[in-house]
PDB file of C-alpha atoms and ligand atoms in Angstrom:
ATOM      1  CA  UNK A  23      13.712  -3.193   3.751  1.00 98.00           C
ATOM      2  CA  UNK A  24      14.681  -1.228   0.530  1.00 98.00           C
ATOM      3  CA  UNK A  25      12.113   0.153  -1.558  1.00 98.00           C
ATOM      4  CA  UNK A  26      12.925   1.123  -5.009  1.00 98.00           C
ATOM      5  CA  UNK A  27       9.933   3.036  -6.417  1.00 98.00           C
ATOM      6  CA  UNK A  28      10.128   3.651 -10.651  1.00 98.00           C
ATOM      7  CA  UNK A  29       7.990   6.672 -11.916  1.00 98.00           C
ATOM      8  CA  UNK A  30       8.282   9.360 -14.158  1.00 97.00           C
ATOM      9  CA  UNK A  31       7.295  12.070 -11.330  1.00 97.00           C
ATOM     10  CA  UNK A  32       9.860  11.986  -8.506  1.00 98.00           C
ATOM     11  CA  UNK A  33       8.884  14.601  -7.379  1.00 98.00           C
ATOM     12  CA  UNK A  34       5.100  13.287  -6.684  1.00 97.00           C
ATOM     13  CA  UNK A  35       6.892  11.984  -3.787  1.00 97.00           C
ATOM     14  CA  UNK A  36       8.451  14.614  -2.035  1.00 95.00           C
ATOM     15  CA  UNK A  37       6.674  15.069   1.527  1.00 95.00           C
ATOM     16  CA  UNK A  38       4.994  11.668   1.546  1.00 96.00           C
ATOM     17  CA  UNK A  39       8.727  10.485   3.200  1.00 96.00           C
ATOM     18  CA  UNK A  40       9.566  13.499   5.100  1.00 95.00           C
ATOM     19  CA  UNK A  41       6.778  13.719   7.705  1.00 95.00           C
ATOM     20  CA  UNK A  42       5.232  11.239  10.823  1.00 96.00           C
ATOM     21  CA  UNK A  43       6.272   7.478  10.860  1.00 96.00           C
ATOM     22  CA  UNK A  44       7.626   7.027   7.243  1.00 97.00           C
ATOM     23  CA  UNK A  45       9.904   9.851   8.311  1.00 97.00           C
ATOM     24  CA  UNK A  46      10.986   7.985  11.194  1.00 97.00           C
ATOM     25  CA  UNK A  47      10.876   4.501   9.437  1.00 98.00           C
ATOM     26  CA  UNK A  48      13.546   5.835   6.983  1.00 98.00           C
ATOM     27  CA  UNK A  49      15.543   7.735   9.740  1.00 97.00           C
ATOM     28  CA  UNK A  50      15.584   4.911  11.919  1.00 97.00           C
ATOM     29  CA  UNK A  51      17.113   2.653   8.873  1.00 97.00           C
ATOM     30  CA  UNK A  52      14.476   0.412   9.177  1.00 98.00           C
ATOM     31  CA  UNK A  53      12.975   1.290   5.461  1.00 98.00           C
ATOM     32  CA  UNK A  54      15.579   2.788   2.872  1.00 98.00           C
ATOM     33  CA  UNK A  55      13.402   4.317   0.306  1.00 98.00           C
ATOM     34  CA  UNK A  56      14.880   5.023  -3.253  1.00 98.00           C
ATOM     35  CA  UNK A  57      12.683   6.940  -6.340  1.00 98.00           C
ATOM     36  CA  UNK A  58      14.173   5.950  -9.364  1.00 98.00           C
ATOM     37  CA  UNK A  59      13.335   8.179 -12.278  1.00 98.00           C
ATOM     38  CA  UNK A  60      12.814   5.593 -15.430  1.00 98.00           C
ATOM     39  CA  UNK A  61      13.193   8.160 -18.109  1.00 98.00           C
ATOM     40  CA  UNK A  62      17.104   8.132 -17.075  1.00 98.00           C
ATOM     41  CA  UNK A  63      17.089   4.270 -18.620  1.00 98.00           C
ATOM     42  CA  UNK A  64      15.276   5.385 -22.095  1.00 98.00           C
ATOM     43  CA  UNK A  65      17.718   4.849 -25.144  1.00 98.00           C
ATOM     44  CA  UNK A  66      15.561   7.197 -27.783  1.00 98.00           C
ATOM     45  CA  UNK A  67      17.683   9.917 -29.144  1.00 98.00           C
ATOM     46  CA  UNK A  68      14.094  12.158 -27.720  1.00 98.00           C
ATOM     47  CA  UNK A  69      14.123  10.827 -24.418  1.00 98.00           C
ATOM     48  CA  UNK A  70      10.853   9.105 -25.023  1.00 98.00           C
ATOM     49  CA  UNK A  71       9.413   6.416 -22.506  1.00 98.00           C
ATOM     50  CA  UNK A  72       6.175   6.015 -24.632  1.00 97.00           C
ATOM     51  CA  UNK A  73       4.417   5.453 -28.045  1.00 97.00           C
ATOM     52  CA  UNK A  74       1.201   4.679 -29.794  1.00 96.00           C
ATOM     53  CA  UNK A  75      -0.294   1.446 -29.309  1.00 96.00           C
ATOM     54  CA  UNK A  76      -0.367  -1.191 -32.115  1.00 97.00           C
ATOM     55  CA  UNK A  77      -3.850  -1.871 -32.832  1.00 97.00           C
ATOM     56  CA  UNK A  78      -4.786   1.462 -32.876  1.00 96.00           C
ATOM     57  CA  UNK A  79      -6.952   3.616 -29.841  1.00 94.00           C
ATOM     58  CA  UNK A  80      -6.273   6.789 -27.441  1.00 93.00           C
ATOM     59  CA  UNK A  81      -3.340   7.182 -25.556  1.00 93.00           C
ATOM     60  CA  UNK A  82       0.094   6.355 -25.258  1.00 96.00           C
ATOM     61  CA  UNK A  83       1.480   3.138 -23.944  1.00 97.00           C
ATOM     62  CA  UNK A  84       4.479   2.722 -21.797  1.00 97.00           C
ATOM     63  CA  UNK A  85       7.341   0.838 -23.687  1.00 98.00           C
ATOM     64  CA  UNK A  86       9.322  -2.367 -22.701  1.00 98.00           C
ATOM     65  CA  UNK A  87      13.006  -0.918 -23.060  1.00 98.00           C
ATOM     66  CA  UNK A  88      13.041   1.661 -20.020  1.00 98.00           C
ATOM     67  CA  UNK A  89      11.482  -0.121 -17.837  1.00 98.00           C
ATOM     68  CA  UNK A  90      13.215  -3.859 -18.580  1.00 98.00           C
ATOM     69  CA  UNK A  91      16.908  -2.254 -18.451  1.00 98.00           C
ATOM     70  CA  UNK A  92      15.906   0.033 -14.846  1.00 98.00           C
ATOM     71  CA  UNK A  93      14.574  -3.002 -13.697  1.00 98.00           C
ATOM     72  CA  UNK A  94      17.398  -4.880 -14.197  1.00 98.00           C
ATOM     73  CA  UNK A  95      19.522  -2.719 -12.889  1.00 98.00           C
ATOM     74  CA  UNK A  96      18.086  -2.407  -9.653  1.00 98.00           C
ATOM     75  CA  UNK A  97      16.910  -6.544  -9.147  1.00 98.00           C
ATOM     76  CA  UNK A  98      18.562  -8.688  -6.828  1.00 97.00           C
ATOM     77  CA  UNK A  99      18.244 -12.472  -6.062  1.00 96.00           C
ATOM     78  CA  UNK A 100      15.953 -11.735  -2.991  1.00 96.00           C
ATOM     79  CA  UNK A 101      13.594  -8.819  -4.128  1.00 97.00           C
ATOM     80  CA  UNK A 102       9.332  -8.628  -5.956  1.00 98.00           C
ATOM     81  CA  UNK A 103       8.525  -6.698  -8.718  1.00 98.00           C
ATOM     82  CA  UNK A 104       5.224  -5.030  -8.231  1.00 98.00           C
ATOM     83  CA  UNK A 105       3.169  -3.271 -10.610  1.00 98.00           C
ATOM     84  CA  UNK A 106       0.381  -1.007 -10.230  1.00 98.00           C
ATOM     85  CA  UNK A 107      -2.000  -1.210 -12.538  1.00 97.00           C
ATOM     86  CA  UNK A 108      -5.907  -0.664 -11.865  1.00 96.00           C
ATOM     87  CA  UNK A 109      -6.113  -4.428 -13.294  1.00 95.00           C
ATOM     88  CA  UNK A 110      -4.528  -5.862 -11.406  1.00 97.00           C
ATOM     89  CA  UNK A 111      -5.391  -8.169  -8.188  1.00 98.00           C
ATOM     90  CA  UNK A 112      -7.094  -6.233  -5.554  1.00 97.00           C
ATOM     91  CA  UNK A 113      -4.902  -5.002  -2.980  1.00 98.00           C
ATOM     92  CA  UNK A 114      -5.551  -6.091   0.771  1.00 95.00           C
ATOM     93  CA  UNK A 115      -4.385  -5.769   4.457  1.00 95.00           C
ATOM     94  CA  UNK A 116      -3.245  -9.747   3.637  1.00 95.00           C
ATOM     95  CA  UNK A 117      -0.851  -8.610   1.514  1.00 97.00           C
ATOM     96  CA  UNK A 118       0.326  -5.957   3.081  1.00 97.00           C
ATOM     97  CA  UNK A 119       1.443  -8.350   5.947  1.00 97.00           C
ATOM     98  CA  UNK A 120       3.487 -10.413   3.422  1.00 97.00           C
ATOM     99  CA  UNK A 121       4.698  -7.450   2.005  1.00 98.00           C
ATOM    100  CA  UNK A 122       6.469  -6.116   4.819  1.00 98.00           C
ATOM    101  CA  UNK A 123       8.210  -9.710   5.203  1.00 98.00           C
ATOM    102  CA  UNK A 124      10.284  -9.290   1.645  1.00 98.00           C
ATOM    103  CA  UNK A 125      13.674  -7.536   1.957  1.00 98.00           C
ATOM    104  CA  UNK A 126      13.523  -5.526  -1.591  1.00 98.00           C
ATOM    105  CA  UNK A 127      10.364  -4.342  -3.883  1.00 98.00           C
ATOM    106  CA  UNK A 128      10.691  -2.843  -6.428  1.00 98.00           C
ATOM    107  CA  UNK A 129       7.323  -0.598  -7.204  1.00 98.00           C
ATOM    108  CA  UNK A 130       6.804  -0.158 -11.130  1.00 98.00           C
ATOM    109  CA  UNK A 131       4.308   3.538 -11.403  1.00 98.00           C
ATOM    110  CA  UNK A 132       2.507   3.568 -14.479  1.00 92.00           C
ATOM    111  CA  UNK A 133       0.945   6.727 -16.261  1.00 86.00           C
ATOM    112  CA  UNK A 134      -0.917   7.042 -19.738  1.00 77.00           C
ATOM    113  CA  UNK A 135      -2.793   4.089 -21.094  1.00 81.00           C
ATOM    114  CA  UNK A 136      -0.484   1.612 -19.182  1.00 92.00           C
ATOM    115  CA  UNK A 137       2.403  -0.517 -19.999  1.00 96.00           C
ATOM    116  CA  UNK A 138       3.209  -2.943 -22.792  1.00 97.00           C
ATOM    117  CA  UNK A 139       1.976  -6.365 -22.260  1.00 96.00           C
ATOM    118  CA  UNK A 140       5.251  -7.553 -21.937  1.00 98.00           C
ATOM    119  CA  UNK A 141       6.425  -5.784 -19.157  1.00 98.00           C
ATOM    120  CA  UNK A 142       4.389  -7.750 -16.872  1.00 97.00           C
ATOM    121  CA  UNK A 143       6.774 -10.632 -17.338  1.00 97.00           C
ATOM    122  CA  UNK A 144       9.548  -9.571 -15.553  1.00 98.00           C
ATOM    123  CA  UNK A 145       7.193  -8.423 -12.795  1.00 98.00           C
ATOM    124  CA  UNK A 146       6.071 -10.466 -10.075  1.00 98.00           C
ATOM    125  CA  UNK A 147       2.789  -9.497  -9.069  1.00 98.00           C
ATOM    126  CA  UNK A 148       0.459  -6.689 -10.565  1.00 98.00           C
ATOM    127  CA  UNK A 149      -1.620  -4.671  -7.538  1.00 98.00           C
ATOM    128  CA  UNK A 150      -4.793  -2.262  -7.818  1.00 98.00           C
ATOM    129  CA  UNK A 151      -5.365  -0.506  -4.726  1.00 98.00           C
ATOM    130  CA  UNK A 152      -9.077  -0.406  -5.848  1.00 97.00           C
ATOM    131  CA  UNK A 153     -12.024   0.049  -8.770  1.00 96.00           C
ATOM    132  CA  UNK A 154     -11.264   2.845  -9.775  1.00 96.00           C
ATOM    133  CA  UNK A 155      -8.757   4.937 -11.946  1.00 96.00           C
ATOM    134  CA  UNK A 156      -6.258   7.352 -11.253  1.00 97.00           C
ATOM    135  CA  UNK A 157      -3.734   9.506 -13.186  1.00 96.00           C
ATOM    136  CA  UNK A 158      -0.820   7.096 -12.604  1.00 96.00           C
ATOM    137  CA  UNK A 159       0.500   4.443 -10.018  1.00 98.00           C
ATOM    138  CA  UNK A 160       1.934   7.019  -7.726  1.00 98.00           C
ATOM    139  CA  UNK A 161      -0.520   7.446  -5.049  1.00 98.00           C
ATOM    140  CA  UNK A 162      -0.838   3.560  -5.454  1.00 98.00           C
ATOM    141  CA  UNK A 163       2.908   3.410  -4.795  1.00 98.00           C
ATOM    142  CA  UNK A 164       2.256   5.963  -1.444  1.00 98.00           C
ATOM    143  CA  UNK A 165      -0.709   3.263  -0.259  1.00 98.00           C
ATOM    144  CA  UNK A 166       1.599   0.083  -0.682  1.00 98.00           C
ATOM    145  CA  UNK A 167       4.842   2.003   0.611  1.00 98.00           C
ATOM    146  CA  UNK A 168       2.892   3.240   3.867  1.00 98.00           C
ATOM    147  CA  UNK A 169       0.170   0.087   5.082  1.00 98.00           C
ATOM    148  CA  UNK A 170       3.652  -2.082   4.668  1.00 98.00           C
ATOM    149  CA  UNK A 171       5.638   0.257   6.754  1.00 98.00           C
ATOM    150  CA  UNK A 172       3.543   0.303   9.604  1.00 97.00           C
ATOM    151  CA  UNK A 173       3.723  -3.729   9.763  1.00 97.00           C
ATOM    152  CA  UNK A 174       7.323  -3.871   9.701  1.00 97.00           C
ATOM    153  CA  UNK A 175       8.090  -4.366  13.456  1.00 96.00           C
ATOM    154  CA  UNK A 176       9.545  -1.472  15.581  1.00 94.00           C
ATOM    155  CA  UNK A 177       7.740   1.269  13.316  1.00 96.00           C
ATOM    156  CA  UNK A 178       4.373   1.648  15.264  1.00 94.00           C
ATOM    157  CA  UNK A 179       3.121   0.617  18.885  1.00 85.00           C
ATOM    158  CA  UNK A 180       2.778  -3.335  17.469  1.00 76.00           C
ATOM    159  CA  UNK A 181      -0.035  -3.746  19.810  1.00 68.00           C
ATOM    160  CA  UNK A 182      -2.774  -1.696  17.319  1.00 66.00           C
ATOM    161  CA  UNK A 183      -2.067  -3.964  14.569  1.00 68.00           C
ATOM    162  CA  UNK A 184      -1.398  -7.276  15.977  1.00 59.00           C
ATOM    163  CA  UNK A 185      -4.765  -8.319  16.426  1.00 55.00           C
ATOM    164  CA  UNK A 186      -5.881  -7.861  12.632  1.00 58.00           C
ATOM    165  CA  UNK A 187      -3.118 -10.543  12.070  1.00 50.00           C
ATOM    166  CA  UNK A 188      -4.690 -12.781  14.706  1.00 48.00           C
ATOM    167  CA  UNK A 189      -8.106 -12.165  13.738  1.00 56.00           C
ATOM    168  CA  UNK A 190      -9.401 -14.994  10.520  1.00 63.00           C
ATOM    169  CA  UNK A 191     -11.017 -12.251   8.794  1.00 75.00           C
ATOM    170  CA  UNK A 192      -9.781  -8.693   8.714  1.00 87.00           C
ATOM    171  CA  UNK A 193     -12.240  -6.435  10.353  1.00 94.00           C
ATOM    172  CA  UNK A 194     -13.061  -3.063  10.889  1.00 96.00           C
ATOM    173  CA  UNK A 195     -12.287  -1.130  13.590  1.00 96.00           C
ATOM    174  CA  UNK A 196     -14.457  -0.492  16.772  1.00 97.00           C
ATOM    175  CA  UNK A 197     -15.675   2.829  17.836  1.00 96.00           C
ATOM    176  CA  UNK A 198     -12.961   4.563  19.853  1.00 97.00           C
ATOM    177  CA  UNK A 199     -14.013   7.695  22.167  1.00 97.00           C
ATOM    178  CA  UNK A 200     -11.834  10.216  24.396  1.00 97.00           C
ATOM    179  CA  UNK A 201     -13.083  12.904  26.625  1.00 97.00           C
ATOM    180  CA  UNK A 202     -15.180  14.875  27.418  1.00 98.00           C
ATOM    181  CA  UNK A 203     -17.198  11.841  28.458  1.00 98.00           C
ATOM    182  CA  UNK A 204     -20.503  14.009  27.323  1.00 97.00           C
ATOM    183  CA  UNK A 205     -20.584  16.130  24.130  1.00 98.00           C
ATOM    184  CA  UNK A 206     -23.031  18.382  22.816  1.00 98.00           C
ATOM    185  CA  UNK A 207     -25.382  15.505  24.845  1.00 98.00           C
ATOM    186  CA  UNK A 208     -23.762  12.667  22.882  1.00 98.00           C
ATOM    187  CA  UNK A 209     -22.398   9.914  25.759  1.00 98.00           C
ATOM    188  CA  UNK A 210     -19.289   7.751  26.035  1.00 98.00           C
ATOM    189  CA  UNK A 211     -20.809   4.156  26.101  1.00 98.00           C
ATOM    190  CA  UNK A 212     -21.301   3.151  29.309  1.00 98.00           C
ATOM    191  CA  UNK A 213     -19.665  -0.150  29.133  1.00 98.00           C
ATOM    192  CA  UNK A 214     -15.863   1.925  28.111  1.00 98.00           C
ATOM    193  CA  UNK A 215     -16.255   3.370  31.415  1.00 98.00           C
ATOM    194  CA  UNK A 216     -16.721   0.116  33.999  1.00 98.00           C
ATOM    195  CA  UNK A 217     -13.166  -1.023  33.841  1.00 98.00           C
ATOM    196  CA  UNK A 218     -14.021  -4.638  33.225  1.00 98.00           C
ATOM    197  CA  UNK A 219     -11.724  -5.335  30.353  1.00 98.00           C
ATOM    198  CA  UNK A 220     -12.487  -8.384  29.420  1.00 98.00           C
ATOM    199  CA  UNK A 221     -16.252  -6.986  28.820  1.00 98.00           C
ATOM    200  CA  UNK A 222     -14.756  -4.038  27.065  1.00 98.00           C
ATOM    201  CA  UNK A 223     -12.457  -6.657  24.708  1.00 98.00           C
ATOM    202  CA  UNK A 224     -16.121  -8.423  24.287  1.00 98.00           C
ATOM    203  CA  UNK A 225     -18.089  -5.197  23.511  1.00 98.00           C
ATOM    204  CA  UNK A 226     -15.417  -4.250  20.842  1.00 97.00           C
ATOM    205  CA  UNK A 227     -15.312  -7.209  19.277  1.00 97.00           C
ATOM    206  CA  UNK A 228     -19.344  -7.485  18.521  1.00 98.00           C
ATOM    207  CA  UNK A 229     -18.807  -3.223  17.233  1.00 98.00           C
ATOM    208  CA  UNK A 230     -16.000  -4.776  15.269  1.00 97.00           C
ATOM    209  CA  UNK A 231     -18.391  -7.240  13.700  1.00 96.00           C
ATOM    210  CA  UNK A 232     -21.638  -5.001  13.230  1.00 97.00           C
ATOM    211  CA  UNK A 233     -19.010  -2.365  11.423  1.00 98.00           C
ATOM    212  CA  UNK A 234     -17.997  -4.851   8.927  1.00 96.00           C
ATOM    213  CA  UNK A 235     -21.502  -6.381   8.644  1.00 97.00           C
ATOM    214  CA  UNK A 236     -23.114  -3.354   7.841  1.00 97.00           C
ATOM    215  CA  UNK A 237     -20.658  -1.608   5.716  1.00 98.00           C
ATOM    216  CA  UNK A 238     -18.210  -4.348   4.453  1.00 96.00           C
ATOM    217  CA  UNK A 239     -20.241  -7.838   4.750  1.00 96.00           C
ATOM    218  CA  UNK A 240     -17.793  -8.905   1.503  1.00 93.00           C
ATOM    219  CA  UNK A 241     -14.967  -9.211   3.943  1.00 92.00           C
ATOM    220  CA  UNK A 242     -16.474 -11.409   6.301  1.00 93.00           C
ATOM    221  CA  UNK A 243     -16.439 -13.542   3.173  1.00 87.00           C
ATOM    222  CA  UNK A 244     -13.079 -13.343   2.194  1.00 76.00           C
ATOM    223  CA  UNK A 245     -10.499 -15.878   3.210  1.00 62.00           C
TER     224      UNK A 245
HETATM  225  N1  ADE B 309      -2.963   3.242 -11.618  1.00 87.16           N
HETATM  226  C1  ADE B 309      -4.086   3.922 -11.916  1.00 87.16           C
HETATM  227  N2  ADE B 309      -5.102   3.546 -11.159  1.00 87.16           N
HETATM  228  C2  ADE B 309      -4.626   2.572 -10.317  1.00 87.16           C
HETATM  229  C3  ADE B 309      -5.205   1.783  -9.303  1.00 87.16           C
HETATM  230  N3  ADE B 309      -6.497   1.889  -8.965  1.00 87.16           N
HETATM  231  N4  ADE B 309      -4.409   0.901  -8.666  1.00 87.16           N
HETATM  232  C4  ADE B 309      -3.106   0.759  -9.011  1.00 87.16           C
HETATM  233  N5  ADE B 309      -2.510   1.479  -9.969  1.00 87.16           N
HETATM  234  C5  ADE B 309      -3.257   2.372 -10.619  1.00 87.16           C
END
């Protein structure tokens, strides 16, 4: 898969790709991650990306020209625009399983008060990784860039995620425990110990199901 990722802080990115599994990913040839710099597509004698918004109000908004000419520079017949945008549609493991089935994204990074309106037509989708706002769509761009990874197959042990895909809702994880099998008087639940493990599938399951009860109950809702 080829990632093209537009912001105006490359280096924001430096690290994320250079360490664990995305490392790997990229060495392997598996992902081919390129950070595209959308200031070098700006035709203003300053350089500018941005300007005041019409209608008045704070901030600066992100103008159409940059961004339409990088993006169609780097579009092919086969690739989705995303943008990040904290209003956009909620971002979820569902996705990130179609995600990893495209060939080409192309991740649009926002900063100041957003974009112009009109940018979202040449994008396909617009993502929020959740309620809440941060200083630009770069960590947003980290969060899609690594949950997709990990689904694409031959990056990670296939067996830990496989049976999120299999499952009709997505769940939380069960409680997981390694040794010692007592700690500071805390115990290893019996039942991991017996060996039976189809019990052990059962008894991970129902901790599956109380976790997301208790803490997510919206997501036994979703479909
Ligand atoms: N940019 C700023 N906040 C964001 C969010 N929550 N999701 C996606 N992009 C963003």
């Amino acid at each position: 898969m080829r990632i093209d990722i537009l912001t105006l802080f490359p280096n924001m990115f430096d690290g994320v790709f250079q360490e664990s599994i995305l490392k790997r990913a990229i060495e392997e040839k598996i992902i081919e991650v390129n950070i595209v710099n959308f200031r070098d597509y700006t035709k203003d004698p300053h350089n500018k990306v941005d300007d005041t918004p019409y209608g008045g109000g704070a901030g600066m908004v992100l103008t159409c020209q940059p961004i339409f000419d990088c993006i169609r520079d780097l579009r092919d017949d086969d690739c989705k625009v995303i943008m990040l945008t904290p209003s956009g549609i909620p971002y979820k493991q569902k996705m990130a399983y179609d995600l990893a089935k495209e060939k080409h994204l192309i991740i649009l990074c926002g900063h100041y008060e957003g974009f112009d309106e009109r940018i979202k037509r040449i994008c396909d989708m617009c993502i929020s990784i959740g309620d809440y706002v941060l200083t630009g769509g770069e960590v947003p761009a980290m969060v899609l860039v690594d949950s997709i990874t990990r689904l694409i197959p031959g990056v990670i042990n296939e067996q830990s995620h496989i049976e999120d895909s299999f499952n009709e809702h997505f769940l939380l994880d069960y409680p997981t425990y390694t040794k010692p099998q007592v700690y500071e008087g805390m115990e290893v639940p019996e039942i991991l110990l017996s060996g039976d493990h189809k019990k052990i599938a059962e008894y991970r399951h129902q901790e599956s199901l109380r976790i997301t009860k208790e803490n997510r109950p919206d997501l036994l809702n979703d479909k």
